[in-house]
PDB file of C-alpha atoms in Angstrom:
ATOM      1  CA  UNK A 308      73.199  39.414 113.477  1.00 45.00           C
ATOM      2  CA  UNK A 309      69.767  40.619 111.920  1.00 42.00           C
ATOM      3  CA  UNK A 310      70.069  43.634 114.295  1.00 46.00           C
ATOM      4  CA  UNK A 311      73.728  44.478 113.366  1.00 49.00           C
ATOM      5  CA  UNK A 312      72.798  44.379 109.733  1.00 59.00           C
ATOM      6  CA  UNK A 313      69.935  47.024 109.903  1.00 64.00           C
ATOM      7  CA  UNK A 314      72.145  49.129 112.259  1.00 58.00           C
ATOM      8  CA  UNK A 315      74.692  48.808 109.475  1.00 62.00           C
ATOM      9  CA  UNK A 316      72.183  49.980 106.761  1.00 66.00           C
ATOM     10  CA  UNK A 317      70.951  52.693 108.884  1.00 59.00           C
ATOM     11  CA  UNK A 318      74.368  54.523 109.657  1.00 60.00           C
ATOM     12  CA  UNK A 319      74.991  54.199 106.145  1.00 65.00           C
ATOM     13  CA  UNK A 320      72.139  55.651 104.421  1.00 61.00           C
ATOM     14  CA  UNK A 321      72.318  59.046 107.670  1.00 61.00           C
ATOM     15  CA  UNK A 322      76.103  58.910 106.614  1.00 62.00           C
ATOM     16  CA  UNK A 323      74.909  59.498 102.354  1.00 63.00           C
ATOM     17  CA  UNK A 324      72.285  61.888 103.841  1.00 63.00           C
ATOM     18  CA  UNK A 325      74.968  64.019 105.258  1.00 61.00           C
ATOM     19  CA  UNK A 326      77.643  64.001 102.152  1.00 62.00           C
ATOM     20  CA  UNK A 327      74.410  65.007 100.313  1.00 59.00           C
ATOM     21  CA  UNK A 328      73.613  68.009 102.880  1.00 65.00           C
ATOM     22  CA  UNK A 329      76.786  69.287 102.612  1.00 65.00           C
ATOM     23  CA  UNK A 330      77.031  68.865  99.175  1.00 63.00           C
ATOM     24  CA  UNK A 331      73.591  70.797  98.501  1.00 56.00           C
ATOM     25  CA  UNK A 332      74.807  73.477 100.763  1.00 62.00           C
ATOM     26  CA  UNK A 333      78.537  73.781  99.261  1.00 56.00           C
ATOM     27  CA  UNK A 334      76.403  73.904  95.596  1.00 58.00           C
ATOM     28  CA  UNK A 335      73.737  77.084  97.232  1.00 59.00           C
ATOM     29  CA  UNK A 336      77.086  78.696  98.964  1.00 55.00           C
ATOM     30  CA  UNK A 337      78.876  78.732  95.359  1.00 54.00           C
ATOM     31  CA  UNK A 338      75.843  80.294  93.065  1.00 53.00           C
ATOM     32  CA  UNK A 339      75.340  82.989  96.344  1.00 51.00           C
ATOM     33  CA  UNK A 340      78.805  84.192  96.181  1.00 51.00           C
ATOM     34  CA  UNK A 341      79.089  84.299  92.502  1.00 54.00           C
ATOM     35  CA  UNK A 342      75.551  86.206  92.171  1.00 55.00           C
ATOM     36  CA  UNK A 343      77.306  88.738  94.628  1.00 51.00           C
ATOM     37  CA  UNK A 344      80.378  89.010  92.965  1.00 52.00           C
ATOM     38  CA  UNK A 345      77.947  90.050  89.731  1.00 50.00           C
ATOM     39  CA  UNK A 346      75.819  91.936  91.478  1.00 51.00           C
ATOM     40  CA  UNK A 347      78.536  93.883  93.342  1.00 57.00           C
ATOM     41  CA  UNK A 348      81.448  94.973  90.644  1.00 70.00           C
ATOM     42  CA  UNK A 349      84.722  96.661  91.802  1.00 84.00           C
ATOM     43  CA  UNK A 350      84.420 100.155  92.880  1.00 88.00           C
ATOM     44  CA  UNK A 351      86.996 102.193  90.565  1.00 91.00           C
ATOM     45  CA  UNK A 352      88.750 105.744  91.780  1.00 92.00           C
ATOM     46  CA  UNK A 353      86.576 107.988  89.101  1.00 93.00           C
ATOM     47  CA  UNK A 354      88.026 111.252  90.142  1.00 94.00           C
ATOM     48  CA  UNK A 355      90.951 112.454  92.335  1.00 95.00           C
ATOM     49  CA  UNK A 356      90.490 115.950  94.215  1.00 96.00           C
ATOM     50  CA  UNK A 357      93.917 117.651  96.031  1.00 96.00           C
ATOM     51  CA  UNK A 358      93.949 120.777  98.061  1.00 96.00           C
ATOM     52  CA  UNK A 359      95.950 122.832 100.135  1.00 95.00           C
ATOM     53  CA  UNK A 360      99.044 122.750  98.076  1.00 95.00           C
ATOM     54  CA  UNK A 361     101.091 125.335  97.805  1.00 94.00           C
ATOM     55  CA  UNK A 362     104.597 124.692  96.467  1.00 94.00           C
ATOM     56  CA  UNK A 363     104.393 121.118  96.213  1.00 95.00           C
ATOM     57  CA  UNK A 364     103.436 119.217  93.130  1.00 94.00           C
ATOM     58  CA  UNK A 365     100.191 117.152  92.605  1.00 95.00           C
ATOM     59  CA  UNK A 366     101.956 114.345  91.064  1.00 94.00           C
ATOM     60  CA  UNK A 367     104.774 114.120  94.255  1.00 93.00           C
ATOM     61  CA  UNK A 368     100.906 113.387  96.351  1.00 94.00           C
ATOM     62  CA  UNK A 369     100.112 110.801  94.012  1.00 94.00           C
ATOM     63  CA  UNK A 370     103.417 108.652  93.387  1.00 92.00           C
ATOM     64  CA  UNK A 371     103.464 108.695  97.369  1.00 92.00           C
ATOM     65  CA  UNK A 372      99.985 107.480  98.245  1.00 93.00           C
ATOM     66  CA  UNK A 373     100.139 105.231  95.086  1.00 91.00           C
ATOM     67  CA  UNK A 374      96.908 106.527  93.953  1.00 93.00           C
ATOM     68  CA  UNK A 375      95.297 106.363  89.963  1.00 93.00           C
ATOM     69  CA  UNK A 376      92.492 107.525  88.882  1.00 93.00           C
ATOM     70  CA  UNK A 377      91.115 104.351  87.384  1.00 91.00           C
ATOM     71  CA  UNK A 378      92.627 101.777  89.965  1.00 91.00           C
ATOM     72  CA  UNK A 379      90.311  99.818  92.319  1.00 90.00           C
ATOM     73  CA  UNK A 380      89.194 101.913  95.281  1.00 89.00           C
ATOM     74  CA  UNK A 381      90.763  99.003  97.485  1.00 88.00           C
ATOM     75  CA  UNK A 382      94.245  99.116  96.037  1.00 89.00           C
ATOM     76  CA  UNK A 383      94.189 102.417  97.787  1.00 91.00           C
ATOM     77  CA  UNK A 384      95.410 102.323 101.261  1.00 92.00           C
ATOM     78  CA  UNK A 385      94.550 106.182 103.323  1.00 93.00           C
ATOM     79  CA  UNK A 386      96.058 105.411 106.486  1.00 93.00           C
ATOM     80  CA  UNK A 387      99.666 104.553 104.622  1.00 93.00           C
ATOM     81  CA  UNK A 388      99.170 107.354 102.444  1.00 94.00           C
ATOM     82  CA  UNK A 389      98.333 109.894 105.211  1.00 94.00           C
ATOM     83  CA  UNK A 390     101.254 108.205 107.304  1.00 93.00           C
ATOM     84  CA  UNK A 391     103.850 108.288 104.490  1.00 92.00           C
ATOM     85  CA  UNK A 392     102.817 112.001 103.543  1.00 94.00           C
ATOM     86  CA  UNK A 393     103.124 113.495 106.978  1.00 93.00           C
ATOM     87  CA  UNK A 394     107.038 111.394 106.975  1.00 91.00           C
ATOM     88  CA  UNK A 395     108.151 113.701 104.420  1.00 90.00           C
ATOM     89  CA  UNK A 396     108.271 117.034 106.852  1.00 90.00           C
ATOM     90  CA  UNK A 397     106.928 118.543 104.532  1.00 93.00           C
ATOM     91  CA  UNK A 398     103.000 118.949 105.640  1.00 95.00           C
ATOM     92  CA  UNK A 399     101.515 120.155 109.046  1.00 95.00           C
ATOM     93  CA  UNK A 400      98.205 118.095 108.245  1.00 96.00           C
ATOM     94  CA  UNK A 401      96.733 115.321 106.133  1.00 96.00           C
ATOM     95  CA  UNK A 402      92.947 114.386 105.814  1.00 96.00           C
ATOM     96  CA  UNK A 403      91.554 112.167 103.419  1.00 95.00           C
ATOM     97  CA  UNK A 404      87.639 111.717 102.375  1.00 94.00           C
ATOM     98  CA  UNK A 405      86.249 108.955 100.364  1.00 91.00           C
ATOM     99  CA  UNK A 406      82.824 108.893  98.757  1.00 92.00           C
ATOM    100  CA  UNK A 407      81.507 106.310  96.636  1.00 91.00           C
ATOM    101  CA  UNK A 408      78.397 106.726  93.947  1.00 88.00           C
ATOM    102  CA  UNK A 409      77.300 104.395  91.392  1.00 86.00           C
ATOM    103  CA  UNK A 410      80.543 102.205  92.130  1.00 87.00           C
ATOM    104  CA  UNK A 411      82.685 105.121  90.911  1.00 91.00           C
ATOM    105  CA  UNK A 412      84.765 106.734  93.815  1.00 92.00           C
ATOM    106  CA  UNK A 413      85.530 110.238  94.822  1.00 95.00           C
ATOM    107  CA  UNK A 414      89.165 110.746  96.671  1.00 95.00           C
ATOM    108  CA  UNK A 415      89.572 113.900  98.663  1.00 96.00           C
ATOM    109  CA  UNK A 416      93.039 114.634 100.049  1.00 96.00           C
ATOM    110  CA  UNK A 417      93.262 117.622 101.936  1.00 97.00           C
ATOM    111  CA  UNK A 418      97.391 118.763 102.585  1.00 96.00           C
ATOM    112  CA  UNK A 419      98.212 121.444 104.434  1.00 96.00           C
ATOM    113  CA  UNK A 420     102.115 122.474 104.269  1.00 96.00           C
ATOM    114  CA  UNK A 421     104.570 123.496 106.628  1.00 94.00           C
ATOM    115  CA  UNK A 422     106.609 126.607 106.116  1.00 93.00           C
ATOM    116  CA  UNK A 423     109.188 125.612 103.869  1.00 93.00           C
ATOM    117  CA  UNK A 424     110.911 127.986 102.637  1.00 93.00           C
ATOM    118  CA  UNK A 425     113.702 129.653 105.001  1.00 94.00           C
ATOM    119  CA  UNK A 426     116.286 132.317 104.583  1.00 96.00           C
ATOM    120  CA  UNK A 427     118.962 132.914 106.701  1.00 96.00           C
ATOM    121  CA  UNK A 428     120.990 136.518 107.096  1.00 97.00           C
ATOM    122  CA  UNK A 429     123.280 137.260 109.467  1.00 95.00           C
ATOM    123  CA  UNK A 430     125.988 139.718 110.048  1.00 96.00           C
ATOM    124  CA  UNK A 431     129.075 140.228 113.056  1.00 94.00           C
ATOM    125  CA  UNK A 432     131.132 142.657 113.032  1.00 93.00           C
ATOM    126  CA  UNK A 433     133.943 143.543 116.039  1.00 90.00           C
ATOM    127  CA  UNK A 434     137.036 145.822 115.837  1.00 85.00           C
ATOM    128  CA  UNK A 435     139.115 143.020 113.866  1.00 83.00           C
ATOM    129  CA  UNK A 436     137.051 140.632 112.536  1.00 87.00           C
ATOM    130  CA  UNK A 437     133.221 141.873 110.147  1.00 94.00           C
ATOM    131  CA  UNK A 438     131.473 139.156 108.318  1.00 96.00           C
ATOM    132  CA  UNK A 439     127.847 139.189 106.249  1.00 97.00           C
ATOM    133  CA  UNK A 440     125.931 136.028 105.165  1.00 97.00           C
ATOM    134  CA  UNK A 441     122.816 134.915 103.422  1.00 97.00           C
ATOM    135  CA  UNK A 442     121.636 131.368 103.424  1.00 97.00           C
ATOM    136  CA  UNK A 443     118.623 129.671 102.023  1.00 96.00           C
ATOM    137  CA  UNK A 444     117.268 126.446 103.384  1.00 95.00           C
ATOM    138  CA  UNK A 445     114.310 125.348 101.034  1.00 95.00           C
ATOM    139  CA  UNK A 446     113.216 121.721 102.602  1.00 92.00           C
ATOM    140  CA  UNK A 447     110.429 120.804  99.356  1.00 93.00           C
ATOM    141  CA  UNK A 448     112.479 122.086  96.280  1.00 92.00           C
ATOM    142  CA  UNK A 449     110.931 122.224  93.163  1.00 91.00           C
ATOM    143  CA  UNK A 450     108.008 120.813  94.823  1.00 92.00           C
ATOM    144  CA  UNK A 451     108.963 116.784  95.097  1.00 90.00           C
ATOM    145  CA  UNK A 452     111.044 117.135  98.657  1.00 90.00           C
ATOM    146  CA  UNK A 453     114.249 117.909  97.471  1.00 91.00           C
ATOM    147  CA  UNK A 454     116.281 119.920 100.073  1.00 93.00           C
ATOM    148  CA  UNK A 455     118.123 123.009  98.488  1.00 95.00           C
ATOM    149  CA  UNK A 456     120.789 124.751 100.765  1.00 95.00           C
ATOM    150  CA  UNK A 457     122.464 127.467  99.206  1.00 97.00           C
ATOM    151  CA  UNK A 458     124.498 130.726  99.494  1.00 97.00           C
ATOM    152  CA  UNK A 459     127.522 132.339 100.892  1.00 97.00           C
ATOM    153  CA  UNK A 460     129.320 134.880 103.220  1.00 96.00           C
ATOM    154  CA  UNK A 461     131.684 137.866 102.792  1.00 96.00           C
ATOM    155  CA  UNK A 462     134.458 138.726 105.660  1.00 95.00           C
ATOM    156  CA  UNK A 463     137.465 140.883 106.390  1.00 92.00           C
ATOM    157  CA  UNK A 464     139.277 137.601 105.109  1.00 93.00           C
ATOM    158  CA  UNK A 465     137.732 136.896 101.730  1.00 95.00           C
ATOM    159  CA  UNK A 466     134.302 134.814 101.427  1.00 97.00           C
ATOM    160  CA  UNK A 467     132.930 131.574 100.711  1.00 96.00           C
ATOM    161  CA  UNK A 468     130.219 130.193  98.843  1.00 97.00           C
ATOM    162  CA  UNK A 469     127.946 126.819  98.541  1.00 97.00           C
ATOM    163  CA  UNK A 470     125.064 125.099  97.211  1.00 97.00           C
ATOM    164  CA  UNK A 471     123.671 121.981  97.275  1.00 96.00           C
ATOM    165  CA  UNK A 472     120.730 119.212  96.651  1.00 94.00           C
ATOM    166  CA  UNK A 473     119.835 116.622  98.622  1.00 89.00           C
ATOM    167  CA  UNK A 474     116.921 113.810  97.818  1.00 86.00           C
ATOM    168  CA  UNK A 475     115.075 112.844 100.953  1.00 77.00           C
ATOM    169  CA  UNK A 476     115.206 109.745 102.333  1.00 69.00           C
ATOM    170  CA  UNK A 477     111.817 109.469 103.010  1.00 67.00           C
ATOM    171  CA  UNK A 478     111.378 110.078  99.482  1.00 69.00           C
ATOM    172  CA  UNK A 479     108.535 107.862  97.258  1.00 71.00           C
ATOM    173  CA  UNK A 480     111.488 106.862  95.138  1.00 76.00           C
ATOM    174  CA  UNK A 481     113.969 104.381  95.983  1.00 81.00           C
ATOM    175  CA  UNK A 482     116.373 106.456  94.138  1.00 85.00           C
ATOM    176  CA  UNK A 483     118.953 108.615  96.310  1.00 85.00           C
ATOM    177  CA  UNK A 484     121.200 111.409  95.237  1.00 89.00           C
ATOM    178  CA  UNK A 485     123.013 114.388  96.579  1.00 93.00           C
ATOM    179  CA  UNK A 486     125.300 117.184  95.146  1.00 95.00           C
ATOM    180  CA  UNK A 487     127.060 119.114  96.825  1.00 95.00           C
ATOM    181  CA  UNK A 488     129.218 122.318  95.953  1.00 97.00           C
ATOM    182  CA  UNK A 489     132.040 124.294  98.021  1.00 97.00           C
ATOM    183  CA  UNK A 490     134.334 127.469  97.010  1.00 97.00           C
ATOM    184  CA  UNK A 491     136.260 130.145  98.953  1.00 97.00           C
ATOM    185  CA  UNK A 492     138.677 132.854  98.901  1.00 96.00           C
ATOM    186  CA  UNK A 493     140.412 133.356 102.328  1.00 94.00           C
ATOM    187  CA  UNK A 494     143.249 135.138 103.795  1.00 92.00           C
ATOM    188  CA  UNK A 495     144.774 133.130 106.376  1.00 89.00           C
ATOM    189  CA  UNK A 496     147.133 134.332 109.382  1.00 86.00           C
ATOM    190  CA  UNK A 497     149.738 132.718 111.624  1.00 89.00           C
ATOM    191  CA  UNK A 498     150.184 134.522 114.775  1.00 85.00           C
ATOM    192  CA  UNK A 499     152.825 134.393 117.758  1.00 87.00           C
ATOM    193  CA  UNK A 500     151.586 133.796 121.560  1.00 86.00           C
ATOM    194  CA  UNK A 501     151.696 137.741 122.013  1.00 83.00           C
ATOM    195  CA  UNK A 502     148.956 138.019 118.734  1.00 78.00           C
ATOM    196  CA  UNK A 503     151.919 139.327 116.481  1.00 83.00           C
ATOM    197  CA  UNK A 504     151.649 137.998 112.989  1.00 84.00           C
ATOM    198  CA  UNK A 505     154.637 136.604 111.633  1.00 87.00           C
ATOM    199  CA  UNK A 506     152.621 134.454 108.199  1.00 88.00           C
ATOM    200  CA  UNK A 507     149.704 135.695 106.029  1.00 89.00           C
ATOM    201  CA  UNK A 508     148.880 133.496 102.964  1.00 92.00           C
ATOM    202  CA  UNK A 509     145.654 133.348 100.456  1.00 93.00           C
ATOM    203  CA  UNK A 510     144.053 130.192  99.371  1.00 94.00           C
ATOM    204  CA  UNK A 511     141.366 129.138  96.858  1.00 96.00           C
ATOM    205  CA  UNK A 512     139.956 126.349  98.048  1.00 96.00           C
ATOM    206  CA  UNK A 513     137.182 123.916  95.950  1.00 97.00           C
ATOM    207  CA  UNK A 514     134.921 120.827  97.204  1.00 96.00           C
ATOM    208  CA  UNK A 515     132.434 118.980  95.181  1.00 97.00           C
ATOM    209  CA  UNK A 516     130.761 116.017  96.311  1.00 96.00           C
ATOM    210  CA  UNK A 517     128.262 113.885  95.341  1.00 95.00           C
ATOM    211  CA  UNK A 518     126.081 110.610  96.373  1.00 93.00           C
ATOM    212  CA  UNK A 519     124.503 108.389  94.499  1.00 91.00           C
ATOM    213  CA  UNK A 520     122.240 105.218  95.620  1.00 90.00           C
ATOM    214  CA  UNK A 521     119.316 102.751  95.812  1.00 89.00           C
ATOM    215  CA  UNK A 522     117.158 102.051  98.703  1.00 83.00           C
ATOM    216  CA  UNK A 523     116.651  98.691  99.525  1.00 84.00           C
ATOM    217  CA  UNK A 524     114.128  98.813 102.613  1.00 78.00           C
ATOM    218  CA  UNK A 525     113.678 102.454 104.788  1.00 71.00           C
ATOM    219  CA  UNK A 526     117.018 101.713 106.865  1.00 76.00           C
ATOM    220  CA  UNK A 527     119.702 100.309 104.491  1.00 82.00           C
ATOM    221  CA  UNK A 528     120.659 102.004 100.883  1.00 82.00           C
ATOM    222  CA  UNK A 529     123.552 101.095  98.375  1.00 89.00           C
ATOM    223  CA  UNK A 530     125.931 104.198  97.873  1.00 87.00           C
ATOM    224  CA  UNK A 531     128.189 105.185  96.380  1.00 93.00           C
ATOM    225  CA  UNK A 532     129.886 108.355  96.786  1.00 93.00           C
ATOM    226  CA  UNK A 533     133.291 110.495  95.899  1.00 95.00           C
ATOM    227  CA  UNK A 534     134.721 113.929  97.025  1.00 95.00           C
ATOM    228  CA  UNK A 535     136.930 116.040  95.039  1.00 95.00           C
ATOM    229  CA  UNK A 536     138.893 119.335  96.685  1.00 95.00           C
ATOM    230  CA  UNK A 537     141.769 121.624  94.830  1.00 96.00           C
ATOM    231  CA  UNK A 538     143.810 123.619  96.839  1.00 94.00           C
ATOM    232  CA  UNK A 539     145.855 126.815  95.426  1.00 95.00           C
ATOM    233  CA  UNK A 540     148.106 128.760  97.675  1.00 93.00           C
ATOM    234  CA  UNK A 541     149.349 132.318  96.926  1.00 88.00           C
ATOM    235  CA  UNK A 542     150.425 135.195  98.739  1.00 79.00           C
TER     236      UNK A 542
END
């Protein structure tokens, strides 16, 4: 019984030494990490440095990456902002540098952009039948990745113009929108089996259409969208 006792004693004075241990080391674990936390303060973005831009605007490079000069260096994320600027279309290449001095940090983003910009003429021409186009594709208009397609054609039969402005879905914004714009003058022409016309008309014809919407994740958007055409028929 005497032995039991002292065992008893024994386990419980080891079993106080170890709460204490662990206590002591909890207590030096607590004042370490909160020296480091004072000793090393968040590193802020001092300066933000963009090059290689051409026709696109600064501030389109900084609403995608989510980048601020003043935010904390790691709120920045430069594998998601090289990813989501190369998405756009709009950039051939994407390289970002980081340097960090006195817990102030530099940003480099280096964007180099594709070719953008792109006309289209053409002309046909046979012993009935001559047409003349221009078209003009711009794929980063007014420098945020809108897409601008506009322009027209002229033919033995009248001609035809349109224009329109698209937002790009891979867009920063979760704001979508599209306009588009349709008119035309053409001489139209019913003919027989042996090519003999036997109906000619004229008709001015006019589309608009638009699209407006919110992006809920990359793949699904709320839209909502109308299309208005006008038809006049003369001879």
């Amino acid at each position: 019984m005497l032995k039991k006792t002292s065992l008893h004693i024994v386990l419980k004075k080891l079993f106080k030494l170890f709460l204490l241990t662990i206590t002591v080391c909890y207590s030096n674990y607590a004042v370490y990490a909160e020296q480091s936390n004072m000793q090393k303060p968040e590193i802020v973005i001092k300066k933000i440095q963009i090059t290689g831009l051409k026709r696109t605007r600064k501030q389109f490079v900084y609403d995608t990456c989510k980048i601020a000069i003043g935010k904390k260096l790691n709120s920045f994320n430069a594998k998601s902002c090289k990813v989501d600027l190369m998405r756009t279309s709009i950039f051939r290449s994407v390289v970002i540098q980081s340097e960090v001095k006195d817990n102030k940090a530099h940003i480099l983003i280096n964007a180099k952009e594709k070719l953008t910009l792109i006309p289209m003429p053409f002309i046909a021409a046979n012993k009935r039948y001559r047409v003349a186009g221009f078209y003009l594709l711009d794929m980063n208009f007014l420098g945020i990745n809108k897409k601008l397609f506009a322009g027209g054609r002229y033919s033995s039969y009248g001609w035809k113009g349109n224009a329109g402005i698209f937002s790009s879905q891979r867009s920063p914004s979760k704001i979508m929108w599209s306009v588009f714009s349709e008119i035309s003058d053409f001489k139209y022409e019913n003919a027989r089996a042996d090519g003999s016309i036997y109906e000619s008309y004229n008709s001015f014809f006019q589309r608009y259409r638009y699209a407006f919407g919110y992006k809920l994740s990359r793949t699904i958007a709320i839209l909502n969208s109308g299309d208005y055409r006008t038809v006049n028929v003369y001879d």
